[in-house]
Coordinates of C-alpha atoms and ligand atoms in Angstrom, one line a residue:
X1 CA 0.2 0.1 0.3
X2 CA 3.1 2.2 0.4
X3 CA 4.3 1.8 -3.1
X4 CA 0.5 2.3 -4.1
X5 CA -0.2 5.2 -1.9
X6 CA 3.3 7.1 -3.2
X7 CA 1.8 6.3 -6.7
X8 CA -1.6 7.8 -6.2
X9 CA -0.4 10.7 -5.1
X10 CA 2.2 11.6 -8.0
X11 CA -1.2 10.5 -10.2
X12 CA -3.1 13.4 -8.1
X13 CA -0.4 16.0 -7.7
X14 CA 2.6 15.7 -10.6
X15 CA 5.8 14.8 -8.1
X16 CA 6.6 12.2 -5.5
X17 CA 5.6 12.5 -1.6
X18 CA 8.3 13.3 1.1
X19 CA 6.4 11.2 3.9
X20 CA 4.2 8.4 3.5
X21 CA 3.0 7.7 7.2
X22 CA 0.3 5.0 8.2
X23 CA -2.1 4.4 11.0
X24 CA -4.4 0.7 11.6
X25 CA -8.4 0.8 12.0
X26 CA -9.0 -1.3 15.5
X27 CA -11.4 -4.2 16.8
X28 CA -12.7 -2.8 20.2
X29 CA -11.9 -6.0 21.5
X30 CA -14.4 -5.7 25.2
X31 CA -14.7 -2.3 27.2
X32 CA -17.7 -0.6 25.9
X33 CA -18.2 2.4 26.5
X34 CA -15.7 2.3 29.0
X35 CA -12.9 5.2 28.0
X36 CA -14.6 8.2 28.4
X37 CA -16.0 7.1 32.2
X38 CA -12.0 6.9 33.5
X39 CA -12.6 2.9 33.2
X40 CA -10.4 -0.1 31.5
X41 CA -10.6 -1.3 27.8
X42 CA -8.8 -4.3 25.2
X43 CA -8.6 -3.4 21.7
X44 CA -6.6 -4.3 18.6
X45 CA -5.2 -3.3 15.7
X46 CA -6.1 -4.5 12.6
X47 CA -3.5 -5.3 9.4
X48 CA -5.7 -2.4 8.0
X49 CA -6.0 1.0 8.0
X50 CA -5.4 4.6 6.2
X51 CA -1.9 5.6 4.3
X52 CA -1.1 9.7 4.3
X53 CA 1.3 11.2 1.6
X54 CA 2.5 14.7 1.8
X55 CA 4.8 16.6 0.2
X56 CA 5.5 20.2 1.2
X57 CA 4.8 23.8 -0.6
X58 CA 6.7 26.2 -0.9
X59 CA 3.7 29.0 -1.5
X60 CA 1.6 27.9 1.5
X61 CA -1.0 26.4 -0.1
X62 CA -2.9 23.8 1.0
X63 CA -4.3 20.6 -0.6
X64 CA -5.9 17.4 0.4
X65 CA -7.0 14.4 -2.1
X66 CA -8.3 11.1 -0.4
X67 CA -8.2 8.1 -3.5
X68 CA -12.2 7.8 -2.1
X69 CA -13.3 10.8 -3.0
X70 CA -12.6 13.9 -6.4
X71 CA -10.0 16.4 -7.2
X72 CA -8.3 18.0 -4.5
X73 CA -9.7 20.3 -2.1
X74 CA -7.8 23.5 -1.1
X75 CA -7.9 25.0 1.9
X76 CA -6.2 28.5 2.8
X77 CA -3.3 28.2 5.5
X78 CA -5.1 30.0 8.1
X79 CA -8.3 28.3 7.4
X80 CA -9.1 26.0 10.3
X81 CA -12.9 26.4 9.3
X82 CA -15.1 22.9 9.6
X83 CA -16.8 21.9 7.2
X84 CA -19.5 20.1 6.3
X85 CA -20.8 18.2 3.2
X86 CA -18.9 15.9 0.4
X87 CA -15.8 17.2 1.6
X88 CA -15.8 16.4 5.7
X89 CA -13.6 14.6 5.7
X90 CA -10.7 16.7 5.4
X91 CA -12.6 17.5 9.1
X92 CA -9.8 15.1 10.5
X93 CA -6.5 16.4 8.9
X94 CA -7.8 20.1 9.8
X95 CA -8.3 18.8 12.8
X96 CA -5.0 17.7 13.5
X97 CA -3.7 20.8 12.0
X98 CA -6.1 23.1 14.5
X99 CA -4.6 20.8 17.6
X100 CA -0.6 20.8 17.0
X101 CA 0.1 24.5 18.5
X102 CA -2.1 22.6 21.7
X103 CA 0.8 19.9 22.3
X104 CA 3.6 22.5 21.5
X105 CA 4.2 21.0 17.8
X106 CA 4.2 23.5 14.9
X107 CA 1.2 23.1 12.2
X108 CA 3.2 23.0 8.7
X109 CA 1.9 26.1 6.4
X110 CA 1.2 24.7 2.7
X111 CA 1.7 21.1 1.5
X112 CA 0.1 18.7 -0.7
X113 CA -2.0 16.0 0.8
X114 CA -3.1 12.4 -0.3
X115 CA -5.1 10.1 2.1
X116 CA -5.6 6.1 0.9
X117 CA -7.2 3.7 2.7
X118 CA -8.2 0.0 2.5
X119 CA -10.2 -0.1 6.3
X120 CA -14.3 -0.3 5.6
X121 CA -15.4 3.6 6.9
X122 CA -18.4 3.8 8.9
X123 CA -18.1 -0.2 10.5
X124 CA -16.9 0.8 14.0
X125 CA -13.5 -0.1 13.0
X126 CA -12.3 3.3 13.4
X127 CA -10.9 5.0 10.5
X128 CA -11.6 8.4 11.7
X129 CA -8.6 7.8 14.6
X130 CA -6.4 6.0 11.6
X131 CA -6.8 9.0 9.5
X132 CA -6.3 11.7 12.4
X133 CA -3.0 9.9 13.9
X134 CA -1.5 8.9 10.1
X135 CA -1.8 12.9 9.4
X136 CA -0.4 13.6 13.0
X137 CA 2.6 11.6 12.0
X138 CA 3.3 13.0 8.7
X139 CA 2.8 16.6 9.9
X140 CA 4.7 16.1 12.9
X141 CA 7.2 14.4 10.6
X142 CA 7.3 17.5 8.8
X143 CA 7.9 19.8 10.8
X144 CA 10.9 17.9 12.2
X145 CA 9.2 17.0 15.2
X146 CA 9.1 13.4 17.1
X147 CA 7.2 13.3 20.6
X148 CA 5.9 10.2 22.4
X149 CA 3.5 8.2 20.9
X150 CA 1.5 9.1 24.0
X151 CA 1.2 13.1 22.7
X152 CA 0.3 11.8 18.8
X153 CA -2.2 9.6 20.5
X154 CA -3.4 12.8 22.4
X155 CA -3.0 14.6 19.3
X156 CA -5.9 13.0 17.5
X157 CA -8.0 12.4 20.4
X158 CA -8.3 16.4 20.5
X159 CA -8.9 16.8 16.8
X160 CA -11.5 14.6 17.3
X161 CA -13.2 15.9 20.9
X162 CA -12.4 19.6 19.8
X163 CA -12.7 19.7 15.5
X164 CA -14.5 16.7 14.6
X165 CA -16.8 17.4 17.3
X166 CA -17.0 13.9 18.9
X167 CA -16.6 13.9 22.6
X168 CA -14.9 10.2 22.2
X169 CA -12.8 8.4 24.9
X170 CA -9.1 7.2 24.2
X171 CA -9.8 4.0 22.5
X172 CA -9.9 4.0 19.3
X173 CA -6.4 6.5 19.2
X174 CA -4.7 4.9 22.0
X175 CA -5.1 1.4 20.0
X176 CA -4.7 2.9 16.9
X177 CA -1.1 4.3 18.3
X178 CA 0.0 1.4 20.3
X179 CA -0.9 -1.2 18.8
X180 CA 1.6 -4.7 17.9
X181 CA 0.4 -8.1 15.8
X182 CA -0.9 -10.9 17.8
X183 CA -0.9 -8.8 20.9
X184 CA -4.2 -6.5 22.5
X185 CA -3.4 -3.0 23.9
X186 CA -5.2 -2.6 27.2
X187 CA -5.7 0.9 28.4
X188 CA -6.3 2.1 31.6
X189 CA -8.3 5.3 30.4
X190 CA -7.2 7.1 33.6
X191 CA -3.8 7.5 33.3
X192 CA -4.1 6.7 30.5
X193 CA -1.6 4.2 30.4
X194 CA -1.2 1.7 27.7
X195 CA 0.2 -1.7 27.7
X196 CA -0.2 -4.8 25.4
X197 CA -0.9 -8.6 26.0
X198 CA -0.8 -11.5 24.2
X199 CA -3.6 -12.9 22.4
X200 CA -3.6 -16.8 22.6
X201 CA -2.8 -18.3 19.5
X202 CA -6.4 -20.0 18.2
X203 CA -8.2 -16.6 18.7
X204 CA -9.2 -15.2 15.3
X205 CA -11.4 -12.0 14.6
X206 CA -14.0 -12.0 12.1
X207 CA -16.2 -9.4 11.3
X208 CA -19.6 -9.0 9.7
X209 CA -20.5 -4.9 9.1
X210 CA -24.0 -4.1 8.6
X211 CA -23.3 -1.3 6.6
X212 CA -26.0 0.1 8.5
X213 CA -25.7 3.0 10.3
X214 CA -28.2 5.2 12.7
X215 CA -28.8 8.5 11.5
X216 CA -28.4 10.1 14.7
X217 CA -25.4 8.0 15.6
X218 CA -22.8 10.9 17.4
X219 CA -26.1 12.1 18.9
X220 CA -26.7 9.6 20.3
X221 CA -22.9 8.4 21.2
X222 CA -23.0 12.2 22.8
X223 CA -26.4 11.6 24.8
X224 CA -24.6 8.0 26.0
X225 CA -21.9 10.4 27.4
X226 CA -24.2 12.5 29.0
X227 CA -26.1 10.2 30.8
X228 CA -23.1 8.5 32.4
X229 CA -21.6 11.9 33.7
X230 CA -25.4 12.6 35.0
X231 CA -24.9 8.9 36.5
X232 CA -21.9 9.7 37.9
X233 CA -23.3 12.9 39.6
X234 CA -26.0 11.1 40.8
X235 CA -23.6 8.5 42.7
X236 CA -21.6 11.6 43.8
X237 CA -18.1 10.6 42.0
X238 CA -16.3 12.2 39.1
X239 CA -16.6 9.1 36.9
X240 CA -18.4 5.8 36.6
X241 CA -14.8 4.4 37.7
X242 CA -15.2 5.1 40.6
X243 CA -18.4 3.6 41.8
X244 CA -17.9 -0.6 41.8
X245 CA -21.5 -2.9 41.8
X246 CA -21.9 -2.0 45.6
X247 CA -22.1 1.2 45.6
X248 CA -24.3 1.2 42.6
X249 CA -27.0 -0.7 44.1
X250 CA -26.3 1.2 47.2
X251 CA -27.3 4.2 45.0
X252 CA -30.1 2.8 43.4
X253 CA -32.3 5.0 44.5
X254 CA -31.1 8.3 43.4
X255 CA -30.5 7.5 39.7
X256 CA -33.4 7.7 37.1
X257 CA -34.2 3.9 35.9
X258 CA -32.6 4.5 32.3
X259 CA -29.6 6.5 34.0
X260 CA -28.9 3.7 36.5
X261 CA -29.4 1.1 33.4
X262 CA -26.1 3.1 31.5
X263 CA -24.2 3.1 34.7
X264 CA -24.4 -1.0 35.3
X265 CA -23.2 -1.2 31.8
X266 CA -20.5 0.6 32.5
X267 CA -19.8 -0.7 36.0
X268 CA -20.3 -4.3 34.7
X269 CA -17.8 -4.0 31.8
X270 CA -14.9 -2.5 33.6
X271 CA -15.3 -5.5 35.8
X272 CA -15.4 -7.9 32.5
X273 CA -12.4 -6.5 30.8
X274 CA -10.3 -7.2 34.3
X275 CA -11.2 -10.7 34.2
X276 CA -11.0 -10.7 30.4
X277 CA -7.7 -10.5 31.1
X278 CA -6.9 -12.7 33.9
X279 CA -9.3 -15.0 31.5
X280 CA -6.6 -14.2 28.1
X281 CA -3.2 -14.8 30.7
X282 CA -5.2 -18.3 31.9
X283 CA -5.8 -19.1 28.0
X284 CA -9.0 -19.5 28.6
X285 CA -10.7 -18.1 25.1
X286 CA -14.4 -19.8 26.5
X287 CA -14.2 -17.6 29.3
X288 CA -13.4 -14.8 27.2
X289 CA -15.8 -15.5 24.5
X290 CA -18.7 -15.7 27.5
X291 CA -17.9 -12.2 28.7
X292 CA -17.8 -10.9 25.0
X293 CA -21.7 -12.1 24.9
X294 CA -22.6 -10.5 28.1
X295 CA -21.1 -7.6 26.9
X296 CA -23.0 -7.3 24.0
X297 CA -26.1 -8.7 25.8
X298 CA -25.3 -5.5 28.0
X299 CA -25.2 -3.3 25.0
X300 CA -28.5 -4.5 23.8
X301 CA -30.7 -4.5 27.1
X302 CA -28.8 -1.8 29.3
X303 CA -27.1 0.5 27.3
X304 CA -29.7 0.4 24.1
X305 CA -26.7 1.3 21.8
X306 CA -27.8 -1.9 20.1
X307 CA -29.9 -2.8 16.5
X308 CA -31.7 -5.4 15.5
X309 CA -29.3 -6.5 12.9
X310 CA -26.1 -6.5 15.5
X311 CA -28.5 -8.5 17.6
X312 CA -29.1 -10.5 14.5
X313 CA -25.7 -11.4 14.3
X314 CA -24.7 -11.8 17.6
X315 CA -27.6 -14.5 18.0
X316 CA -26.2 -16.3 14.8
X317 CA -23.0 -16.5 15.4
X318 CA -23.1 -17.5 18.8
X319 CA -25.3 -20.5 17.7
X320 CA -22.7 -21.6 15.1
X321 CA -20.4 -24.0 15.9
X322 CA -16.1 -22.7 16.8
X323 CA -17.6 -19.4 17.8
X324 CA -16.0 -18.5 21.5
X325 CA -18.3 -15.2 21.8
X326 CA -19.5 -12.2 19.4
X327 CA -20.6 -8.4 20.5
X328 CA -20.8 -5.0 18.6
X329 CA -18.1 -3.2 18.0
X330 CA -17.2 0.1 18.9
X331 CA -20.0 3.1 19.9
X332 CA -23.2 0.5 18.1
X333 CA -26.1 2.0 16.7
X334 CA -25.2 0.3 13.9
X335 CA -21.6 -1.1 12.3
X336 CA -20.1 -3.7 13.0
X337 CA -20.4 -7.4 14.9
X338 CA -17.4 -9.0 15.6
X339 CA -16.6 -12.2 16.9
X340 CA -14.3 -14.3 18.7
X341 CA -13.6 -17.7 17.3
X342 CA -10.8 -20.9 16.5
X343 CA -9.1 -21.7 13.6
X344 CA -11.7 -24.1 12.6
X345 CA -14.3 -21.2 12.2
X346 CA -14.1 -20.3 7.8
X347 CA -15.7 -19.0 5.4
X348 CA -18.3 -21.6 5.2
X349 CA -19.7 -20.6 8.5
X350 CA -19.1 -17.1 7.4
X351 CA -21.7 -17.5 4.7
X352 CA -23.7 -19.2 7.0
X353 CA -24.0 -16.5 8.8
X354 CA -24.8 -14.1 6.7
X355 CA -26.8 -16.1 4.2
X356 CA -29.6 -15.7 7.2
X357 CA -29.1 -12.4 7.9
X358 CA -29.4 -11.5 4.2
X359 CA -33.0 -13.6 4.4
X360 CA -33.9 -11.7 7.4
X361 CA -33.0 -8.0 6.3
X362 CA -32.7 -8.4 2.4
X363 CA -28.8 -7.4 2.3
X364 CA -25.7 -8.9 3.0
X365 CA -23.6 -8.0 5.3
X366 CA -19.3 -7.6 4.5
X367 CA -17.7 -10.1 6.1
X368 CA -13.4 -9.7 7.0
X369 CA -11.7 -12.1 8.7
X370 CA -9.7 -9.7 10.2
X371 CA -5.5 -9.5 11.0
X372 CA -4.6 -8.0 14.1
X373 CA -1.2 -5.4 13.0
X374 CA 0.8 -2.9 14.6
X375 CA 0.2 0.6 15.1
X376 CA 1.1 3.9 13.8
X377 CA 4.1 3.8 11.9
X378 CA 6.0 6.2 9.4
X379 CA 7.0 4.2 6.8
Ligands
GLA10 C1 -16.1 4.7 20.1 C2 -15.5 5.5 20.7 C3 -14.6 5.3 21.4 C4 -15.0 4.6 22.7 C5 -16.7 3.4 22.0 C6 -17.4 2.7 22.8 O1 -15.4 3.7 19.3 O2 -14.9 6.2 19.5 O3 -14.0 6.2 22.3 O4 -15.9 5.4 23.5 O5 -17.4 4.1 20.9 O6 -16.6 1.8 23.5

């Protein structure tokens, strides 16, 4: 893909790029909506993502192109206004440019920019974090700066929170930044502190992308964020991570029933992340699988960020041989289901699940046997 990205850059701009950077998409393994509540989460970087190629321009013009859109978009170097419509994808690199000075880094003035991707977008696999991190690495390199990986991750998150306007936690950017092949990234979001743990050899990931997306997905995500903060206030803590199951039960009367359900999802989910980490260390994939499915049920009934399509896939997968567990991955309200399977699960099983889904909903999901990969890097 590096070669291909450079070729496309040449085709658009008539010269070679000076810098190419890459950042992967991610699977949320377990830890649903725990990150912005200060909890813990496990994720895996995929072996696919976004490549960003850049070359400086002395005339101070900024041009942005993507292999998925038409002609380059020109944006004045002093123009950091958020865009709408067909060019709104430019908000990701623009958000990074706006974030750089906040972290003491210099935003390059003029450049030609091209992004390519082999990651399905809108599937809940964090193509947005991938483009943010690849852009951040490329821009920092242009400015001759190589800050710590934590800083690159925070630049990406800052762009998403403050420019794109999604109040996400650190999961997506953290996993894209710290991913390693055959390992899961464990994040304690309060630091945040990043670590990796080995992924047992017989764990395979299959992703079923429904191509459905709730029209209000960003608004619903923000609403869940608000509900969690209201729950924390009601319980007298600053973030839900400070409340355990006993504290939540004790404070139940102080919370509206819906707010209690949201809080219970988060508190139980943080406990499930801990249990999954232990079971992974023991190589007990059956136990891990049960936790994954329990996480989905909690999304379905308590956090209410699932959909009929996602529930159908989890039901079909968890009654299929060689599947340890399955759950929605990411924010929810559409997107994809991830299944953890043994190596005995193959195309035949995946096709049967996809066919049952098609029978019910009229369209087939995209199926991806996903491999883990390394985190963001300069190439
Ligand atoms: C999205 C957000 C993450 C996280 C997940 C839900 O992917 O970007 O920060 O909150 O949803 O766990």
